[in-house]
Short mmCIF file of C-alpha atoms and ligand atoms in Angstrom, two decimals:
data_model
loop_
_atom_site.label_atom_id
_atom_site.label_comp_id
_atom_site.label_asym_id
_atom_site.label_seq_id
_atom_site.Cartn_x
_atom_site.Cartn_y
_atom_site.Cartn_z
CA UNK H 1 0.00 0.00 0.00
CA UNK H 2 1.44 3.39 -1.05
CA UNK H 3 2.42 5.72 1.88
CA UNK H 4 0.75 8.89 1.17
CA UNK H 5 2.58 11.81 2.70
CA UNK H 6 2.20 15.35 2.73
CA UNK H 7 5.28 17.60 2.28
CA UNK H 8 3.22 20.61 1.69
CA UNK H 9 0.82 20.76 4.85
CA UNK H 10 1.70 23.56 7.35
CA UNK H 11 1.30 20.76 10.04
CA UNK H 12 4.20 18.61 8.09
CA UNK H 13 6.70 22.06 8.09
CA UNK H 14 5.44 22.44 11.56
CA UNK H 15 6.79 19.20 12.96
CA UNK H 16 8.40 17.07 10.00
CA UNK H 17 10.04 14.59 12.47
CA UNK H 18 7.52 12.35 13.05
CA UNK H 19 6.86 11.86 9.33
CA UNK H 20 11.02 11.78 8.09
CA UNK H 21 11.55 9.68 10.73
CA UNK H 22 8.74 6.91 9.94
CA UNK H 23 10.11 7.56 6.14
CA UNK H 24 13.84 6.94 7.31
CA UNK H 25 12.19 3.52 9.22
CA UNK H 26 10.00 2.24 6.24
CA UNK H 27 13.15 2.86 3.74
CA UNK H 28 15.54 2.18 2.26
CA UNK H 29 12.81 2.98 -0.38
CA UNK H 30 9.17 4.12 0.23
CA UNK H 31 6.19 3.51 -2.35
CA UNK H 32 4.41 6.60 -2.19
CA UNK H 33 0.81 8.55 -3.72
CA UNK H 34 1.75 12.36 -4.40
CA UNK H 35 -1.17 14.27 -5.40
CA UNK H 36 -0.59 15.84 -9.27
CA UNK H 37 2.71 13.27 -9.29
CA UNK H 38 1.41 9.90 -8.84
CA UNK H 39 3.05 7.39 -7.95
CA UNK H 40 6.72 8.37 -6.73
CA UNK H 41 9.72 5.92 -5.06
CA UNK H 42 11.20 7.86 -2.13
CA UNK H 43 15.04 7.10 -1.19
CA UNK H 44 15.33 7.77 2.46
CA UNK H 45 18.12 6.46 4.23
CA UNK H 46 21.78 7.90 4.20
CA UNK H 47 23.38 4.59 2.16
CA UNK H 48 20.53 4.48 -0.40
CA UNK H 49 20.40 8.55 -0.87
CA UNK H 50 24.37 8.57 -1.90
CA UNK H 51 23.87 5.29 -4.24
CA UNK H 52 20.79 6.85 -6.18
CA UNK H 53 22.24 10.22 -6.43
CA UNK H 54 25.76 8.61 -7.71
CA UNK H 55 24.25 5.80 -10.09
CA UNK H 56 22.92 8.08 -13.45
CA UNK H 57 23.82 4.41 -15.41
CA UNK H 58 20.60 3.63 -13.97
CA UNK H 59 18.66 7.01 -13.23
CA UNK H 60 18.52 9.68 -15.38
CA UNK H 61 16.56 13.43 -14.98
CA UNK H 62 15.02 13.93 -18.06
CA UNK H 63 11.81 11.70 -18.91
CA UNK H 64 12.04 12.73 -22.39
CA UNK H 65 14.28 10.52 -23.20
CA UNK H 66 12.25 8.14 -22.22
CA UNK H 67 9.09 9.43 -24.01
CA UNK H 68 7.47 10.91 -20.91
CA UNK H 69 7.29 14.35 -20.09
CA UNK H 70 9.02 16.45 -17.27
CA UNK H 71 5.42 17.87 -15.92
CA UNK H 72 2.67 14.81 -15.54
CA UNK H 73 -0.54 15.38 -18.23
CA UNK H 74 1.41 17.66 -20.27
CA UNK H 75 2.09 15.12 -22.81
CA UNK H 76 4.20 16.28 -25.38
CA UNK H 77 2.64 19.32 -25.29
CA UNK H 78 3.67 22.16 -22.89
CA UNK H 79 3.29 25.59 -22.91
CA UNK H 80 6.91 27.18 -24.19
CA UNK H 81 7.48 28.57 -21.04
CA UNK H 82 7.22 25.59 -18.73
CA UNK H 83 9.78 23.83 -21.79
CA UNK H 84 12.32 26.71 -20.68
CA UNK H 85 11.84 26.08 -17.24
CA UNK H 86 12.65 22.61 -18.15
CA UNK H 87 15.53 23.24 -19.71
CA UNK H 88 17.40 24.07 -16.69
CA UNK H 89 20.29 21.87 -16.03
CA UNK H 90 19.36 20.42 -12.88
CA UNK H 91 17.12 18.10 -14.91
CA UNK H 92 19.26 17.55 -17.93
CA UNK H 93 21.60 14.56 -18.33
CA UNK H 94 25.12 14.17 -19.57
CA UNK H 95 26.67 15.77 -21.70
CA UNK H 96 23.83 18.57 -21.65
CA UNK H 97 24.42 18.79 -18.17
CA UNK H 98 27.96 19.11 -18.18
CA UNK H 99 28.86 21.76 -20.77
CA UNK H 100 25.83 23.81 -18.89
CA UNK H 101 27.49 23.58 -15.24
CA UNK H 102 30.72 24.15 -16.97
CA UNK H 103 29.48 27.63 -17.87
CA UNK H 104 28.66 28.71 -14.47
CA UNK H 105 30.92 26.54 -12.22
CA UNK H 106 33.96 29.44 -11.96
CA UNK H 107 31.69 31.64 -10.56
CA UNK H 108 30.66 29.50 -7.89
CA UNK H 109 34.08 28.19 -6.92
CA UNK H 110 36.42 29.10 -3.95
CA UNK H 111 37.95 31.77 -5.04
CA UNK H 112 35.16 33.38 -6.37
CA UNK H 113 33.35 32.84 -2.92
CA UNK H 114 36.49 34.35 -1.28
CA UNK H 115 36.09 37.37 -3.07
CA UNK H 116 32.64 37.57 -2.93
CA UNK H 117 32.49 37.76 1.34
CA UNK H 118 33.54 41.50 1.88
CA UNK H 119 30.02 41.96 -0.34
CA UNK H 120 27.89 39.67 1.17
CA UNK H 121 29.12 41.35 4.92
CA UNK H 122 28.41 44.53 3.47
CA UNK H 123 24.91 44.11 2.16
CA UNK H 124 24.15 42.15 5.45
CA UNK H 125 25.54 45.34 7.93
CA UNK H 126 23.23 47.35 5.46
CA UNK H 127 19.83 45.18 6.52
CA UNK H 128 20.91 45.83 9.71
CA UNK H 129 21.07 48.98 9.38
CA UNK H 130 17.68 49.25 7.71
CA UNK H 131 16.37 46.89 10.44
CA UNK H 132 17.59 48.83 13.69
CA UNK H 133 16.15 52.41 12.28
CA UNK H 134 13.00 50.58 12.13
CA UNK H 135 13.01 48.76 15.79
CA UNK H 136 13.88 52.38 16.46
CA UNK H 137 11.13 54.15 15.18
CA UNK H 138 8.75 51.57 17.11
CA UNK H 139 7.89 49.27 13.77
CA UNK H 140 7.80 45.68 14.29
CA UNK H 141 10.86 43.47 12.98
CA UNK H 142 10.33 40.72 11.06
CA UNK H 143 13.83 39.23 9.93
CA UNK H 144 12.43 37.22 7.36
CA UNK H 145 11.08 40.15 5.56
CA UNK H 146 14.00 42.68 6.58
CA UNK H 147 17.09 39.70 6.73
CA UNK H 148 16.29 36.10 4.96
CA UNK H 149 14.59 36.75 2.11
CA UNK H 150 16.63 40.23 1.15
CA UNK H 151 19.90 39.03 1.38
CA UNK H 152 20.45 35.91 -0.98
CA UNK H 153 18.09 37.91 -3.37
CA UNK H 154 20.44 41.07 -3.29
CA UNK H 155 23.23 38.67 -3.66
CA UNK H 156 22.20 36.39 -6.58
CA UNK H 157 20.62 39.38 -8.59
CA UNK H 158 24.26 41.14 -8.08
CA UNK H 159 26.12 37.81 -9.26
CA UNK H 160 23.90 37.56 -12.10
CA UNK H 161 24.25 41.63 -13.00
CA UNK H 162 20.02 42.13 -12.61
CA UNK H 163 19.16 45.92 -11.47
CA UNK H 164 18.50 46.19 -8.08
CA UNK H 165 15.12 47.86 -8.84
CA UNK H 166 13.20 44.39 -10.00
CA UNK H 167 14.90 42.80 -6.74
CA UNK H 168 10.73 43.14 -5.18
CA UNK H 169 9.72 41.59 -7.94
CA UNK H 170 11.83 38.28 -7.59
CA UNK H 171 10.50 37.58 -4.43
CA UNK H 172 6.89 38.14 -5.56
CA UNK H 173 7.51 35.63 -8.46
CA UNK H 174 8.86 33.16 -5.58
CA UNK H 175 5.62 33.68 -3.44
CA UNK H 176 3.39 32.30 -6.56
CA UNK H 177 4.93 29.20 -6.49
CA UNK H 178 3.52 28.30 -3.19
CA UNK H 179 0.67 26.77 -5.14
CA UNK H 180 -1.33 23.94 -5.02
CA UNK H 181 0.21 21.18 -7.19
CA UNK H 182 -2.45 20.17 -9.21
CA UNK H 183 -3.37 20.72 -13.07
CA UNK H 184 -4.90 24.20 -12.56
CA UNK H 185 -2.19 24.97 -9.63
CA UNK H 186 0.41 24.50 -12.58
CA UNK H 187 -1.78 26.21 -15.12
CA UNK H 188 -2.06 29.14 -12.79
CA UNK H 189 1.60 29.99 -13.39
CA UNK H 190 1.62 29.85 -16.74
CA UNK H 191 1.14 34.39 -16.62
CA UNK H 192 3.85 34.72 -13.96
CA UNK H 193 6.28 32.10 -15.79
CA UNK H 194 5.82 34.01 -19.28
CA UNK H 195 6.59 37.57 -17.81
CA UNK H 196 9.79 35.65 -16.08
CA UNK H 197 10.60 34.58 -19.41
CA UNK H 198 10.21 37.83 -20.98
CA UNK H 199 11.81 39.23 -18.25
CA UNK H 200 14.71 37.39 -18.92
CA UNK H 201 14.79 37.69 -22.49
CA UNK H 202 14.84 41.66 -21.94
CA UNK H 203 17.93 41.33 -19.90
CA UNK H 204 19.50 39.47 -22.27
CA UNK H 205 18.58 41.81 -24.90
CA UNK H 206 20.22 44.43 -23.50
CA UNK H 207 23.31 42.49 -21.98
CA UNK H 208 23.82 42.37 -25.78
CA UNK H 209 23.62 45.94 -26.86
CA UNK H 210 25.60 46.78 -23.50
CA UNK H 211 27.34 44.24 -21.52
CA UNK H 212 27.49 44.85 -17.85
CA UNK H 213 29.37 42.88 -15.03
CA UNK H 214 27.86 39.91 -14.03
CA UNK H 215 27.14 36.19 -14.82
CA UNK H 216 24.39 36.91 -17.30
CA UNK H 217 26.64 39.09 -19.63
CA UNK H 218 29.23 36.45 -19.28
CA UNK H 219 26.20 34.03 -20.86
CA UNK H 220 24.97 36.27 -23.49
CA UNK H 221 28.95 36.35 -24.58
CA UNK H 222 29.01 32.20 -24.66
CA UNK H 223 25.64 32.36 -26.13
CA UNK H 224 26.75 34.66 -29.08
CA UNK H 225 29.90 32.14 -29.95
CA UNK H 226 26.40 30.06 -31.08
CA UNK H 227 28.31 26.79 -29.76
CA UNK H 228 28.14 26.14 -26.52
CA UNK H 229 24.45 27.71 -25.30
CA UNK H 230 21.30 28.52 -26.86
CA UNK H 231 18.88 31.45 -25.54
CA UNK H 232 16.43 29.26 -24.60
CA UNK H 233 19.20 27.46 -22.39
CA UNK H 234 20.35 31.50 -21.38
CA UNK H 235 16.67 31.80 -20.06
CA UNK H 236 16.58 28.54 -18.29
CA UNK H 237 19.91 28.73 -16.67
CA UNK H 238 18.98 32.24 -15.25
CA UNK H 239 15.85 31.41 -14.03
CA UNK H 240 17.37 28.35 -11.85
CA UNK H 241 20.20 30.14 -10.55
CA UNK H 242 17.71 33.36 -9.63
CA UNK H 243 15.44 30.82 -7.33
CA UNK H 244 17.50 27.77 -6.59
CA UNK H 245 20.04 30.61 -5.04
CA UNK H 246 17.09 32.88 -3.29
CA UNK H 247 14.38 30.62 -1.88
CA UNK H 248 16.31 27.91 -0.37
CA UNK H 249 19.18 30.48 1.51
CA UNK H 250 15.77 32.28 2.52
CA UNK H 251 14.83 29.61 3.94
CA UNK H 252 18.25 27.99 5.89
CA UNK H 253 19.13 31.31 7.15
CA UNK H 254 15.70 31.73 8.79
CA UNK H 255 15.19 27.81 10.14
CA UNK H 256 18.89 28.43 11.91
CA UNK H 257 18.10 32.12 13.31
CA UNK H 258 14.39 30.12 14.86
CA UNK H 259 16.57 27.22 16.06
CA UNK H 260 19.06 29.30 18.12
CA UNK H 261 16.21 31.52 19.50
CA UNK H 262 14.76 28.08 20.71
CA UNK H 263 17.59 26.95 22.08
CA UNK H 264 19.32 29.43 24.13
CA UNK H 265 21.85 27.01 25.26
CA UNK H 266 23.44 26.42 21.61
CA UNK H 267 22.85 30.20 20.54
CA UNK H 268 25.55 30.26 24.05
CA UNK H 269 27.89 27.82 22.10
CA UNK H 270 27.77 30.21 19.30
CA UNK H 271 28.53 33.65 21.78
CA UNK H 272 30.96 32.54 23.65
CA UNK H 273 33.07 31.09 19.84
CA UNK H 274 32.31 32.20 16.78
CA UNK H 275 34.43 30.01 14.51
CA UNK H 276 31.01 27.27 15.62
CA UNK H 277 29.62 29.44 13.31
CA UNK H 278 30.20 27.04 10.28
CA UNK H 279 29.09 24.18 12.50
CA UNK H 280 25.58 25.72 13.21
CA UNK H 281 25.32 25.99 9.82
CA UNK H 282 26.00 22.37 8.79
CA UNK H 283 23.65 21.35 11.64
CA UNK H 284 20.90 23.45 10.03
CA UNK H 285 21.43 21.81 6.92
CA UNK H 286 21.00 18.58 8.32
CA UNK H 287 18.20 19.27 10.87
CA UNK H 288 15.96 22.01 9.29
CA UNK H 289 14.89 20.30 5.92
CA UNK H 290 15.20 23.65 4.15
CA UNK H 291 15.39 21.70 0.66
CA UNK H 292 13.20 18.70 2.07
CA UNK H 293 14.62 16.05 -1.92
CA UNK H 294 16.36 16.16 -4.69
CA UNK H 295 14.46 16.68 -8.23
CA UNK H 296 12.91 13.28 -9.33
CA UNK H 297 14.81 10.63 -11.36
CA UNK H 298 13.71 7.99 -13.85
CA UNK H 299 14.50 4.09 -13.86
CA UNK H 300 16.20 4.39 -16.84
CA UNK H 301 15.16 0.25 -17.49
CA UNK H 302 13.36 -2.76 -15.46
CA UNK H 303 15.79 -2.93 -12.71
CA UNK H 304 15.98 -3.96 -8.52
CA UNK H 305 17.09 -0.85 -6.54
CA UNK H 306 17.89 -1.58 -2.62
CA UNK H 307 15.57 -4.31 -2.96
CA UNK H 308 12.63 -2.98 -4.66
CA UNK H 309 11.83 -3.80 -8.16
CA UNK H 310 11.37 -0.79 -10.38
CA UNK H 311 10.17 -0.53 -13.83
CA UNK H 312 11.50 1.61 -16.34
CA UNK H 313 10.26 5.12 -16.31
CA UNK H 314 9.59 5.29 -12.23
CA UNK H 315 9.99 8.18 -10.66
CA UNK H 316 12.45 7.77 -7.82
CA UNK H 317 13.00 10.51 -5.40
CA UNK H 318 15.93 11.25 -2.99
CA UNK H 319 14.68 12.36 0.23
CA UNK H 320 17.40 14.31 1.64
CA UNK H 321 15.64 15.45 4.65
CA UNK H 322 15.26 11.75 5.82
CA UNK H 323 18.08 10.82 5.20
CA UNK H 324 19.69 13.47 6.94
CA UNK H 325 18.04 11.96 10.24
CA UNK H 326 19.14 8.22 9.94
CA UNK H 327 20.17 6.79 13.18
CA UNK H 328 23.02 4.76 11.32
CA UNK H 329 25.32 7.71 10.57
CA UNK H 330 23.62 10.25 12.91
CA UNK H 331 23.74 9.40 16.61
CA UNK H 332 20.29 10.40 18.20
CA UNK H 333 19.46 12.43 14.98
CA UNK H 334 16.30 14.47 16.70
CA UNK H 335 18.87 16.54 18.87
CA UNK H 336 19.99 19.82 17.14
CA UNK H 337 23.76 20.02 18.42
CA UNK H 338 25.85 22.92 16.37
CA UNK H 339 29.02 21.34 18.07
CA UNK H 340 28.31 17.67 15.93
CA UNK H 341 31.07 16.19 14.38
CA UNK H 342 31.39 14.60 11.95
CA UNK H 343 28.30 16.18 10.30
CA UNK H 344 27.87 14.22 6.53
CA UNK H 345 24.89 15.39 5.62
CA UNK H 346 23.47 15.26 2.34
CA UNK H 347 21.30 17.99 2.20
CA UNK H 348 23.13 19.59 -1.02
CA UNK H 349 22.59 16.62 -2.49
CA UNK H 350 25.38 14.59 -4.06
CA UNK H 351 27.18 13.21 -7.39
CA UNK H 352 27.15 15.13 -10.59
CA UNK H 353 24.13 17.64 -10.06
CA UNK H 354 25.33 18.43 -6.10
CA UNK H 355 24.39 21.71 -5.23
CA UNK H 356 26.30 24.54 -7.49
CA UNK H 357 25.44 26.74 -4.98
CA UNK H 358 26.86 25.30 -1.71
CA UNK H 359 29.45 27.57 -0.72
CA UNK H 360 27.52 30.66 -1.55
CA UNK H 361 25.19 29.47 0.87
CA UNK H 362 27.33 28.25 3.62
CA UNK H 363 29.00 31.55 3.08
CA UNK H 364 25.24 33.70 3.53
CA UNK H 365 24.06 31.71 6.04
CA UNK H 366 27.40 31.80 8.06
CA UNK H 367 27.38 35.63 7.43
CA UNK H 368 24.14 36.54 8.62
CA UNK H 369 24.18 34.58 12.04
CA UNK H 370 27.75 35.41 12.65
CA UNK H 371 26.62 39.67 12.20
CA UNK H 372 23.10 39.61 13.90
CA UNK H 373 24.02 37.66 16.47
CA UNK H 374 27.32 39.30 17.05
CA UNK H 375 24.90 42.62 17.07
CA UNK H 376 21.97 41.62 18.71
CA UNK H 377 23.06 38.76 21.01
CA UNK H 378 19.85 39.04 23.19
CA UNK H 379 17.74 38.61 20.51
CA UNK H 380 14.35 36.77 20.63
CA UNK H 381 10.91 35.73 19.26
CA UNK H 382 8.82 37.93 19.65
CA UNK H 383 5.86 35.40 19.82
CA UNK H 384 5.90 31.83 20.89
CA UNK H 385 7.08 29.73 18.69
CA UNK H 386 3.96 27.72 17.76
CA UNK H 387 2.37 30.61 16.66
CA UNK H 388 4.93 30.91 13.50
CA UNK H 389 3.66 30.22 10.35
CA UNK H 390 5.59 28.21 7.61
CA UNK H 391 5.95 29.08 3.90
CA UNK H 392 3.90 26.85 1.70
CA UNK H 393 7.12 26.81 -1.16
CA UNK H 394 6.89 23.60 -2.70
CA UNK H 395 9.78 21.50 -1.68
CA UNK H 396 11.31 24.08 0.83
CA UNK H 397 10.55 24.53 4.66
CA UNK H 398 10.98 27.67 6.29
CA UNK H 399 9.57 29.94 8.72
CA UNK H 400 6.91 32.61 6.56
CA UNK H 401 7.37 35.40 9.39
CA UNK H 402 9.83 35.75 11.86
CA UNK H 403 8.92 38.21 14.52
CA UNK H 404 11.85 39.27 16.56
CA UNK H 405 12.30 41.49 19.50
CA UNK H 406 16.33 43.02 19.09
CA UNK H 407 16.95 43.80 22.83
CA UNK H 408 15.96 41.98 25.51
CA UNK H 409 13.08 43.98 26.99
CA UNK H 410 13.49 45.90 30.19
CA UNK H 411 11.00 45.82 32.74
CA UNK H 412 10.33 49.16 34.29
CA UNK H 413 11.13 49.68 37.85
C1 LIG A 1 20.39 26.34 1.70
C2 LIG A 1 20.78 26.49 0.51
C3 LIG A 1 20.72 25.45 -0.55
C4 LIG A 1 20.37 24.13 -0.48
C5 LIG A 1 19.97 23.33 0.76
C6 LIG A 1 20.46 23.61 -1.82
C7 LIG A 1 20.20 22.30 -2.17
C8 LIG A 1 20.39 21.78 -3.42
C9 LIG A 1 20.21 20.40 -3.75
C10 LIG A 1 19.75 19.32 -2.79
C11 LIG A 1 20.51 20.25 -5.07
C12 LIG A 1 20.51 18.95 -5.87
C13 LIG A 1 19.11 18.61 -6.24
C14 LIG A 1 19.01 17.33 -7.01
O1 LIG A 1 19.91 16.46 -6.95
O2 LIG A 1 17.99 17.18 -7.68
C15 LIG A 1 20.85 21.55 -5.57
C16 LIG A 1 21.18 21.80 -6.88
C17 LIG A 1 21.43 23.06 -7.36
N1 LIG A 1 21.57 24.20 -6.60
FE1 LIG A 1 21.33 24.39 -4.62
N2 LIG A 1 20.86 24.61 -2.67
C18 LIG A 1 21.04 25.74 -1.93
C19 LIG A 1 21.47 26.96 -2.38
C20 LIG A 1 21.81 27.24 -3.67
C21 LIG A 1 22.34 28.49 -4.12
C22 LIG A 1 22.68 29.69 -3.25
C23 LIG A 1 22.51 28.39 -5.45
C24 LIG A 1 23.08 29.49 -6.29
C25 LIG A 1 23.10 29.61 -7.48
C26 LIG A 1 22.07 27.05 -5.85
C27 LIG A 1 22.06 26.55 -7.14
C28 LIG A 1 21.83 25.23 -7.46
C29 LIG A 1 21.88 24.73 -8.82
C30 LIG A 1 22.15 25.53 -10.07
C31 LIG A 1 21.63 23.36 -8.75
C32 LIG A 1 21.60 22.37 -9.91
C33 LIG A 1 22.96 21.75 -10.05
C34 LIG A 1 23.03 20.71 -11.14
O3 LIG A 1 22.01 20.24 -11.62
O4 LIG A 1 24.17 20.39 -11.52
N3 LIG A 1 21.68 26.38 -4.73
N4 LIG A 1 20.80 22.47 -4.55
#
């Protein structure tokens, strides 16, 4: 019997433990009913995660090659600007996928990252900023609308070269994907998608008649040499880094922020030694289920995966955030320790399409702690923390409002 589960419901974000850990339990795969999806194979134990995401002999990312398409009752028809969407590399296969990462992977390395830090400290001292003149003026503070969601967004939109003007309008693209996923929930995009995609295309347009620093420039150039990239691929590529490098740092940066407000004794750890900084971070990756699986895979033929039989074409599922909890390789997993070591978690995913992203956001997440904790280390919730709401972003979990209070308050005498 299929295990229907619900990654969506606000209960779920509320408290996914009970459900990741009965997944972790039933694995090392899981038979499951998604609505819209069907029927879906979830991966969810540490072992089996690392051999699915490894093996692309045997699973592959883009149905088409196997005559089914990307987005369920589409068929082979799809409205163009769900085809661009799918054209992104994180569900192409070799050697699509490689010559696209290629393109992009300098500016995501080391170095890069190195260079990049004296920015990312400076646009986070400037939300500060912005956020103490408003606790001063008496406003309420909400750091996922004044600290998470800003930052990676400023950040990404700089790497890519997009004016800072139409940063408002990334995020309000973001919010209409918390939709329903059903035939109409899909179809409901289909306006915001095309003015993404025209968006885009503008950019491009005038990256051409007047390049500008920045990754999308860089793209247009490649693009131009006609050998290496097509527009459409321009298009898709910009849309994935825009969103896979804003929502989910939105969301890790706010689950660690809630976690050390809940747990005044490891936001302590962090005071009293900041180099645990990077350690908080890696335990929010593994506890918080910001990026809850990896993008589905197909069997590419009739085959027996950790002992379930699979037919060619099934859609097979890593479930990071399981996996991330599985007794075997993580001692009494439910305990949120920043000091854990060793901390192999997989929630970047792993093999060939492992995060591109990772040390951008190891680098946001460990800069926005290390300044607003450094600044404000009295901070706190300013309601209990079951009355928080949680985004309804498909696939992500995070926190949809964070109300802080900056100083502890005084009590008049
Ligand atoms: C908390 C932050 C993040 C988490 C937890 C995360 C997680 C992941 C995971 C699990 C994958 C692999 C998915 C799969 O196998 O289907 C992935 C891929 C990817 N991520 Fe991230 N990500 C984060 C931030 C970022 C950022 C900041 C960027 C910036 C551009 C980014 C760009 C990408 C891209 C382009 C891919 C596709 C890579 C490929 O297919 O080769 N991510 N990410």
């Amino acid at each position: 019997m299929p295990e229907a589960i619900d990654l969506l419901s606000e209960d779920f974000k509320r408290d996914p433990y009970p459900t990741l850990s009965r997944m972790v339990e039933r694995g090392p795969v899981v038979e499951t009913a998604f609505p819209f999806l069907g029927t879906v194979y979830m991966v969810t134990t540490h072992a089996a995660v690392n051999a699915l995401l490894k093996d692309s002999k045997s699973f592959i990312r883009d149905p088409r090659s196997l005559g089914k398409s990307p987005i369920p009752w589409f068929g082979r028809w799809m409205p163009r600007c769900l085809r661009i969407m799918a054209s992104g590399m994180i569900i192409r296969d070799n050697p699509d996928h490689r010559r696209l990462r290629m393109l992009v992977d300098q500016a995501f390395s080391r170095s890069s990252m190195e260079q990049l830090q004296p920015r990312v400290e400076q646009l986070t001292d400037e939300l500060l900023d912005e956020i103490e003149q408003k606790a001063d003026t008496g406003k309420p503070v909400d750091l996922m609308e004044d600290l998470c969601r800003p930052l990676p967004i400023a950040v990404i939109s700089e790497l890519l070269g997009l004016p800072r003007e139409d940063r408002d309008m990334f995020a309000s693209w973001a919010d209409r994907f918390a939709i329903h996923p059903s035939f109409r929930g899909v179809i409901s995009l289909v306006p915001t998608l095309w003015r993404m995609e025209s968006y885009v295309r503008k950019q491009i347009q005038l990256c051409r008649e007047s390049p500008r620093p920045g990754l999308l420039s860089a793209l247009v150039e490649v693009e131009a040499e006609g050998l290496q990239l097509t527009e459409d691929e321009a298009v898709g590529m910009t849309l994935l880094l825009l969103f896979a490098g804003h929502a989910t740092t939105t969301n890790l940066i706010g689950d660690l922020v809630l976690e050390l407000l809940d747990r005044p004794e490891q936001k302590q750890l962090l005071l009293e030694d900041w180099s645990r900084a990077d350690g908080a971070v890696e335990e929010a990756l593994r506890y918080c289920a910001s990026v809850l699986s990896s993008k589905p895979m197909y069997a590419v033929r009739d085959l027996e995966f950790q002992g379930t039989e699979l037919k060619r074409g099934d859609r097979v599922m890593a479930l990071l955030s399981a996996a991330n909890l599985d007794p075997s390789v993580f001692p009494d997993p439910l305990r949120f320790d920043i000091l854990r070591t060793p901390n192999p978690h997989v929630a970047f995913g792993t093999g060939s399409h492992v995060c591109l992203g990772l040390k951008l956001a190891r680098l946001e997440t460990r800069v926005a702690i290390s300044r607003l904790f450094s600044r404000y280390p009295a901070l706190e919730l300013a309601v209990p923390r079951d009355q928080i709401r949680w985004a309804a972003l498909k696939g992500l979990r995070g926190p949809r409002q964070l109300p802080v209070r900056l100083h502890e308050e005084t009590v008049p005498a």
